[in-house]
């Protein structure tokens, strides 16, 4: 419903075109406009949890931050997919990652269920929140691979977007698509 997207529900429109299932979390609502996170899948999706994360009102760019936890069913096998967009201050990101890996979120399933934790983490490898995730899950990319830099899309110089997976998965490769559309559709 954002004005800049002609008021369209982009996640639903893309899902419909692909014949996929979709689930959406609006982290910010202004009138009829909503924006946030979406998960699209060709397999059925069940929303497990949608909630705000701890937010520091003194952040550089204070805005609500949230996470969307979905369970995607590959036949009888469920895979937990959690997508998020962390805040801009270091303290805020640390609190948010602690929450995501804690007992209210992924903590109870970290050791025994398939997990994909992904999103715009606003942090490079090696930082404290990154290490928290990397100690429990596997980063699909190598820390030093410049080909996987995602920010800023017109001239990538940093990797602040990440995908972490549980040891239920074997990572074969990770790539970043770079073309005209990726440069104009987002800043990452």
PDB file of C-alpha atoms in Angstrom:
ATOM      1  CA  UNK A   1       0.000   0.000   0.000  1.00  0.00           C
ATOM      2  CA  UNK A   2       2.992   2.355  -0.191  1.00  0.00           C
ATOM      3  CA  UNK A   3       2.509   5.451  -2.355  1.00  0.00           C
ATOM      4  CA  UNK A   4       5.936   4.898  -3.973  1.00  0.00           C
ATOM      5  CA  UNK A   5       4.725   1.458  -5.170  1.00  0.00           C
ATOM      6  CA  UNK A   6       1.445   2.796  -6.569  1.00  0.00           C
ATOM      7  CA  UNK A   7      -0.419   1.502  -3.518  1.00  0.00           C
ATOM      8  CA  UNK A   8       0.157  -2.111  -4.550  1.00  0.00           C
ATOM      9  CA  UNK A   9       0.582  -5.039  -2.185  1.00  0.00           C
ATOM     10  CA  UNK A  10       3.870  -6.016  -3.802  1.00  0.00           C
ATOM     11  CA  UNK A  11       4.469  -9.218  -1.827  1.00  0.00           C
ATOM     12  CA  UNK A  12       1.027 -10.584  -2.703  1.00  0.00           C
ATOM     13  CA  UNK A  13       1.306  -9.467  -6.338  1.00  0.00           C
ATOM     14  CA  UNK A  14       4.665 -11.244  -6.745  1.00  0.00           C
ATOM     15  CA  UNK A  15       3.357 -14.365  -4.984  1.00  0.00           C
ATOM     16  CA  UNK A  16       0.291 -14.412  -7.211  1.00  0.00           C
ATOM     17  CA  UNK A  17       2.381 -14.094 -10.388  1.00  0.00           C
ATOM     18  CA  UNK A  18       4.605 -16.982  -9.264  1.00  0.00           C
ATOM     19  CA  UNK A  19       1.815 -19.111  -7.815  1.00  0.00           C
ATOM     20  CA  UNK A  20       3.520 -18.956  -4.392  1.00  0.00           C
ATOM     21  CA  UNK A  21       2.322 -18.682  -0.818  1.00  0.00           C
ATOM     22  CA  UNK A  22       3.107 -15.455   1.066  1.00  0.00           C
ATOM     23  CA  UNK A  23       3.190 -14.168   4.607  1.00  0.00           C
ATOM     24  CA  UNK A  24       3.860 -10.549   5.569  1.00  0.00           C
ATOM     25  CA  UNK A  25       4.847  -8.520   8.633  1.00  0.00           C
ATOM     26  CA  UNK A  26       4.195  -4.783   8.562  1.00  0.00           C
ATOM     27  CA  UNK A  27       6.783  -3.219  10.850  1.00  0.00           C
ATOM     28  CA  UNK A  28       5.695   0.312   9.992  1.00  0.00           C
ATOM     29  CA  UNK A  29       2.160   1.494   9.272  1.00  0.00           C
ATOM     30  CA  UNK A  30       1.397   5.064   8.249  1.00  0.00           C
ATOM     31  CA  UNK A  31      -2.268   5.466   7.397  1.00  0.00           C
ATOM     32  CA  UNK A  32      -2.983   2.866   4.716  1.00  0.00           C
ATOM     33  CA  UNK A  33       0.725   2.460   3.903  1.00  0.00           C
ATOM     34  CA  UNK A  34       2.507  -0.566   5.379  1.00  0.00           C
ATOM     35  CA  UNK A  35       5.996  -1.863   4.899  1.00  0.00           C
ATOM     36  CA  UNK A  36       8.061  -4.588   6.427  1.00  0.00           C
ATOM     37  CA  UNK A  37       9.090  -8.175   5.656  1.00  0.00           C
ATOM     38  CA  UNK A  38       7.641 -10.880   3.453  1.00  0.00           C
ATOM     39  CA  UNK A  39       8.360 -14.553   2.936  1.00  0.00           C
ATOM     40  CA  UNK A  40       7.339 -16.198  -0.328  1.00  0.00           C
ATOM     41  CA  UNK A  41       7.450 -19.940  -0.899  1.00  0.00           C
ATOM     42  CA  UNK A  42       6.206 -22.446  -3.417  1.00  0.00           C
ATOM     43  CA  UNK A  43       5.430 -24.694  -0.422  1.00  0.00           C
ATOM     44  CA  UNK A  44       2.754 -23.980   2.224  1.00  0.00           C
ATOM     45  CA  UNK A  45       3.648 -21.454   4.942  1.00  0.00           C
ATOM     46  CA  UNK A  46       2.423 -21.209   8.508  1.00  0.00           C
ATOM     47  CA  UNK A  47       3.164 -18.030  10.463  1.00  0.00           C
ATOM     48  CA  UNK A  48       4.674 -19.000  13.818  1.00  0.00           C
ATOM     49  CA  UNK A  49       5.368 -15.567  15.302  1.00  0.00           C
ATOM     50  CA  UNK A  50       5.213 -11.916  14.298  1.00  0.00           C
ATOM     51  CA  UNK A  51       6.487  -9.389  16.827  1.00  0.00           C
ATOM     52  CA  UNK A  52       8.535  -6.266  17.415  1.00  0.00           C
ATOM     53  CA  UNK A  53      12.118  -6.532  18.592  1.00  0.00           C
ATOM     54  CA  UNK A  54      13.744  -4.392  21.297  1.00  0.00           C
ATOM     55  CA  UNK A  55      14.192  -0.905  19.843  1.00  0.00           C
ATOM     56  CA  UNK A  56      16.377   1.949  21.065  1.00  0.00           C
ATOM     57  CA  UNK A  57      14.544   5.244  20.597  1.00  0.00           C
ATOM     58  CA  UNK A  58      17.916   7.044  20.650  1.00  0.00           C
ATOM     59  CA  UNK A  59      19.145   5.178  17.575  1.00  0.00           C
ATOM     60  CA  UNK A  60      20.501   7.017  14.517  1.00  0.00           C
ATOM     61  CA  UNK A  61      17.293   6.208  12.642  1.00  0.00           C
ATOM     62  CA  UNK A  62      14.700   5.208  15.243  1.00  0.00           C
ATOM     63  CA  UNK A  63      11.959   3.039  13.807  1.00  0.00           C
ATOM     64  CA  UNK A  64      10.184  -0.117  14.901  1.00  0.00           C
ATOM     65  CA  UNK A  65      12.081  -3.316  14.156  1.00  0.00           C
ATOM     66  CA  UNK A  66      10.458  -6.700  13.989  1.00  0.00           C
ATOM     67  CA  UNK A  67      10.822 -10.281  12.901  1.00  0.00           C
ATOM     68  CA  UNK A  68       8.636 -12.685  10.969  1.00  0.00           C
ATOM     69  CA  UNK A  69       8.962 -16.372  11.845  1.00  0.00           C
ATOM     70  CA  UNK A  70       7.368 -18.730   9.340  1.00  0.00           C
ATOM     71  CA  UNK A  71       7.350 -22.471   9.059  1.00  0.00           C
ATOM     72  CA  UNK A  72       7.511 -23.785   5.500  1.00  0.00           C
ATOM     73  CA  UNK A  73       6.400 -27.360   4.938  1.00  0.00           C
ATOM     74  CA  UNK A  74       8.287 -29.512   2.433  1.00  0.00           C
ATOM     75  CA  UNK A  75       5.834 -32.401   2.555  1.00  0.00           C
ATOM     76  CA  UNK A  76       5.930 -33.462   6.213  1.00  0.00           C
ATOM     77  CA  UNK A  77       9.252 -31.716   6.951  1.00  0.00           C
ATOM     78  CA  UNK A  78       8.925 -28.228   8.461  1.00  0.00           C
ATOM     79  CA  UNK A  79      11.695 -25.637   8.042  1.00  0.00           C
ATOM     80  CA  UNK A  80      11.732 -22.572  10.297  1.00  0.00           C
ATOM     81  CA  UNK A  81      12.425 -19.379   8.330  1.00  0.00           C
ATOM     82  CA  UNK A  82      12.917 -16.184  10.311  1.00  0.00           C
ATOM     83  CA  UNK A  83      13.443 -12.888   8.506  1.00  0.00           C
ATOM     84  CA  UNK A  84      14.265  -9.574  10.135  1.00  0.00           C
ATOM     85  CA  UNK A  85      15.703  -6.094   9.690  1.00  0.00           C
ATOM     86  CA  UNK A  86      17.848  -5.071  12.644  1.00  0.00           C
ATOM     87  CA  UNK A  87      18.365  -1.522  13.911  1.00  0.00           C
ATOM     88  CA  UNK A  88      21.198   0.891  13.217  1.00  0.00           C
ATOM     89  CA  UNK A  89      22.854   1.209  16.622  1.00  0.00           C
ATOM     90  CA  UNK A  90      25.304  -1.449  17.853  1.00  0.00           C
ATOM     91  CA  UNK A  91      23.578  -1.735  21.232  1.00  0.00           C
ATOM     92  CA  UNK A  92      20.181  -2.139  19.575  1.00  0.00           C
ATOM     93  CA  UNK A  93      21.415  -4.851  17.169  1.00  0.00           C
ATOM     94  CA  UNK A  94      22.992  -6.812  20.018  1.00  0.00           C
ATOM     95  CA  UNK A  95      19.738  -6.746  22.028  1.00  0.00           C
ATOM     96  CA  UNK A  96      17.760  -7.731  18.923  1.00  0.00           C
ATOM     97  CA  UNK A  97      20.032 -10.687  18.095  1.00  0.00           C
ATOM     98  CA  UNK A  98      19.939 -11.837  21.717  1.00  0.00           C
ATOM     99  CA  UNK A  99      16.142 -11.753  21.535  1.00  0.00           C
ATOM    100  CA  UNK A 100      16.028 -13.695  18.245  1.00  0.00           C
ATOM    101  CA  UNK A 101      18.269 -16.454  19.615  1.00  0.00           C
ATOM    102  CA  UNK A 102      16.593 -16.420  23.040  1.00  0.00           C
ATOM    103  CA  UNK A 103      13.763 -18.403  24.587  1.00  0.00           C
ATOM    104  CA  UNK A 104      10.966 -16.210  23.150  1.00  0.00           C
ATOM    105  CA  UNK A 105      12.116 -16.816  19.582  1.00  0.00           C
ATOM    106  CA  UNK A 106      14.407 -19.497  18.112  1.00  0.00           C
ATOM    107  CA  UNK A 107      16.028 -20.654  21.362  1.00  0.00           C
ATOM    108  CA  UNK A 108      13.709 -23.640  21.963  1.00  0.00           C
ATOM    109  CA  UNK A 109      14.200 -25.028  18.423  1.00  0.00           C
ATOM    110  CA  UNK A 110      17.850 -24.083  17.725  1.00  0.00           C
ATOM    111  CA  UNK A 111      19.291 -27.497  18.454  1.00  0.00           C
ATOM    112  CA  UNK A 112      16.765 -29.824  16.884  1.00  0.00           C
ATOM    113  CA  UNK A 113      14.839 -28.185  14.023  1.00  0.00           C
ATOM    114  CA  UNK A 114      15.921 -26.879  10.583  1.00  0.00           C
ATOM    115  CA  UNK A 115      16.364 -23.086  10.722  1.00  0.00           C
ATOM    116  CA  UNK A 116      17.049 -20.312   8.216  1.00  0.00           C
ATOM    117  CA  UNK A 117      17.694 -16.908   9.829  1.00  0.00           C
ATOM    118  CA  UNK A 118      18.029 -14.158   7.228  1.00  0.00           C
ATOM    119  CA  UNK A 119      17.634 -10.486   6.532  1.00  0.00           C
ATOM    120  CA  UNK A 120      19.165  -7.044   6.668  1.00  0.00           C
ATOM    121  CA  UNK A 121      21.212  -7.256   9.852  1.00  0.00           C
ATOM    122  CA  UNK A 122      22.883  -3.858   9.322  1.00  0.00           C
ATOM    123  CA  UNK A 123      26.158  -5.333  10.572  1.00  0.00           C
ATOM    124  CA  UNK A 124      29.301  -6.779   9.055  1.00  0.00           C
ATOM    125  CA  UNK A 125      30.839 -10.141   9.948  1.00  0.00           C
ATOM    126  CA  UNK A 126      32.887 -10.165  13.135  1.00  0.00           C
ATOM    127  CA  UNK A 127      30.643  -7.878  15.200  1.00  0.00           C
ATOM    128  CA  UNK A 128      29.176  -9.106  18.495  1.00  0.00           C
ATOM    129  CA  UNK A 129      25.631  -9.762  17.165  1.00  0.00           C
ATOM    130  CA  UNK A 130      27.081 -11.527  14.122  1.00  0.00           C
ATOM    131  CA  UNK A 131      29.207 -13.770  16.366  1.00  0.00           C
ATOM    132  CA  UNK A 132      26.140 -14.630  18.465  1.00  0.00           C
ATOM    133  CA  UNK A 133      24.386 -15.945  15.351  1.00  0.00           C
ATOM    134  CA  UNK A 134      27.506 -17.581  13.888  1.00  0.00           C
ATOM    135  CA  UNK A 135      28.172 -19.432  17.166  1.00  0.00           C
ATOM    136  CA  UNK A 136      24.769 -21.155  16.911  1.00  0.00           C
ATOM    137  CA  UNK A 137      24.185 -21.271  13.141  1.00  0.00           C
ATOM    138  CA  UNK A 138      26.272 -21.443   9.960  1.00  0.00           C
ATOM    139  CA  UNK A 139      26.769 -18.331   7.822  1.00  0.00           C
ATOM    140  CA  UNK A 140      26.170 -19.437   4.223  1.00  0.00           C
ATOM    141  CA  UNK A 141      28.930 -17.085   3.035  1.00  0.00           C
ATOM    142  CA  UNK A 142      32.576 -16.917   3.928  1.00  0.00           C
ATOM    143  CA  UNK A 143      33.498 -13.870   6.012  1.00  0.00           C
ATOM    144  CA  UNK A 144      36.022 -12.528   3.521  1.00  0.00           C
ATOM    145  CA  UNK A 145      34.193 -13.030   0.203  1.00  0.00           C
ATOM    146  CA  UNK A 146      33.922  -9.571  -1.381  1.00  0.00           C
ATOM    147  CA  UNK A 147      31.735 -11.002  -4.166  1.00  0.00           C
ATOM    148  CA  UNK A 148      29.019 -11.323  -1.540  1.00  0.00           C
ATOM    149  CA  UNK A 149      29.040  -7.660  -0.516  1.00  0.00           C
ATOM    150  CA  UNK A 150      25.462  -6.372  -0.603  1.00  0.00           C
ATOM    151  CA  UNK A 151      25.585  -2.714   0.421  1.00  0.00           C
ATOM    152  CA  UNK A 152      25.227  -0.286  -1.306  1.00  0.00           C
ATOM    153  CA  UNK A 153      23.733  -1.873  -4.419  1.00  0.00           C
ATOM    154  CA  UNK A 154      25.259   0.592  -6.882  1.00  0.00           C
ATOM    155  CA  UNK A 155      28.800   0.051  -5.514  1.00  0.00           C
ATOM    156  CA  UNK A 156      28.868  -2.766  -2.942  1.00  0.00           C
ATOM    157  CA  UNK A 157      31.550  -2.343  -0.291  1.00  0.00           C
ATOM    158  CA  UNK A 158      30.123  -4.227   2.715  1.00  0.00           C
ATOM    159  CA  UNK A 159      28.169  -7.353   3.614  1.00  0.00           C
ATOM    160  CA  UNK A 160      25.391  -6.414   6.035  1.00  0.00           C
ATOM    161  CA  UNK A 161      22.740  -8.842   4.765  1.00  0.00           C
ATOM    162  CA  UNK A 162      23.124 -12.401   5.975  1.00  0.00           C
ATOM    163  CA  UNK A 163      21.689 -15.897   5.772  1.00  0.00           C
ATOM    164  CA  UNK A 164      22.404 -18.277   8.653  1.00  0.00           C
ATOM    165  CA  UNK A 165      21.304 -21.922   8.620  1.00  0.00           C
ATOM    166  CA  UNK A 166      21.234 -24.764  11.115  1.00  0.00           C
ATOM    167  CA  UNK A 167      23.441 -27.820  10.630  1.00  0.00           C
ATOM    168  CA  UNK A 168      20.473 -29.583   9.007  1.00  0.00           C
ATOM    169  CA  UNK A 169      21.632 -27.950   5.764  1.00  0.00           C
ATOM    170  CA  UNK A 170      24.698 -28.349   3.583  1.00  0.00           C
ATOM    171  CA  UNK A 171      25.643 -25.083   1.907  1.00  0.00           C
ATOM    172  CA  UNK A 172      26.702 -25.611  -1.683  1.00  0.00           C
ATOM    173  CA  UNK A 173      27.211 -21.965  -2.656  1.00  0.00           C
ATOM    174  CA  UNK A 174      26.085 -18.422  -2.015  1.00  0.00           C
ATOM    175  CA  UNK A 175      25.858 -15.727  -4.677  1.00  0.00           C
ATOM    176  CA  UNK A 176      24.677 -12.141  -4.973  1.00  0.00           C
ATOM    177  CA  UNK A 177      22.776 -11.252  -8.132  1.00  0.00           C
ATOM    178  CA  UNK A 178      24.025  -8.031  -9.694  1.00  0.00           C
ATOM    179  CA  UNK A 179      22.242  -6.415 -12.613  1.00  0.00           C
ATOM    180  CA  UNK A 180      20.380  -3.247 -13.535  1.00  0.00           C
ATOM    181  CA  UNK A 181      17.233  -4.301 -11.661  1.00  0.00           C
ATOM    182  CA  UNK A 182      19.092  -5.083  -8.433  1.00  0.00           C
ATOM    183  CA  UNK A 183      20.776  -1.681  -8.558  1.00  0.00           C
ATOM    184  CA  UNK A 184      17.510   0.237  -8.861  1.00  0.00           C
ATOM    185  CA  UNK A 185      15.116  -1.896  -6.800  1.00  0.00           C
ATOM    186  CA  UNK A 186      16.865  -1.490  -3.450  1.00  0.00           C
ATOM    187  CA  UNK A 187      19.851   0.048  -1.711  1.00  0.00           C
ATOM    188  CA  UNK A 188      21.119  -3.517  -1.037  1.00  0.00           C
TER     189      UNK A 188
END
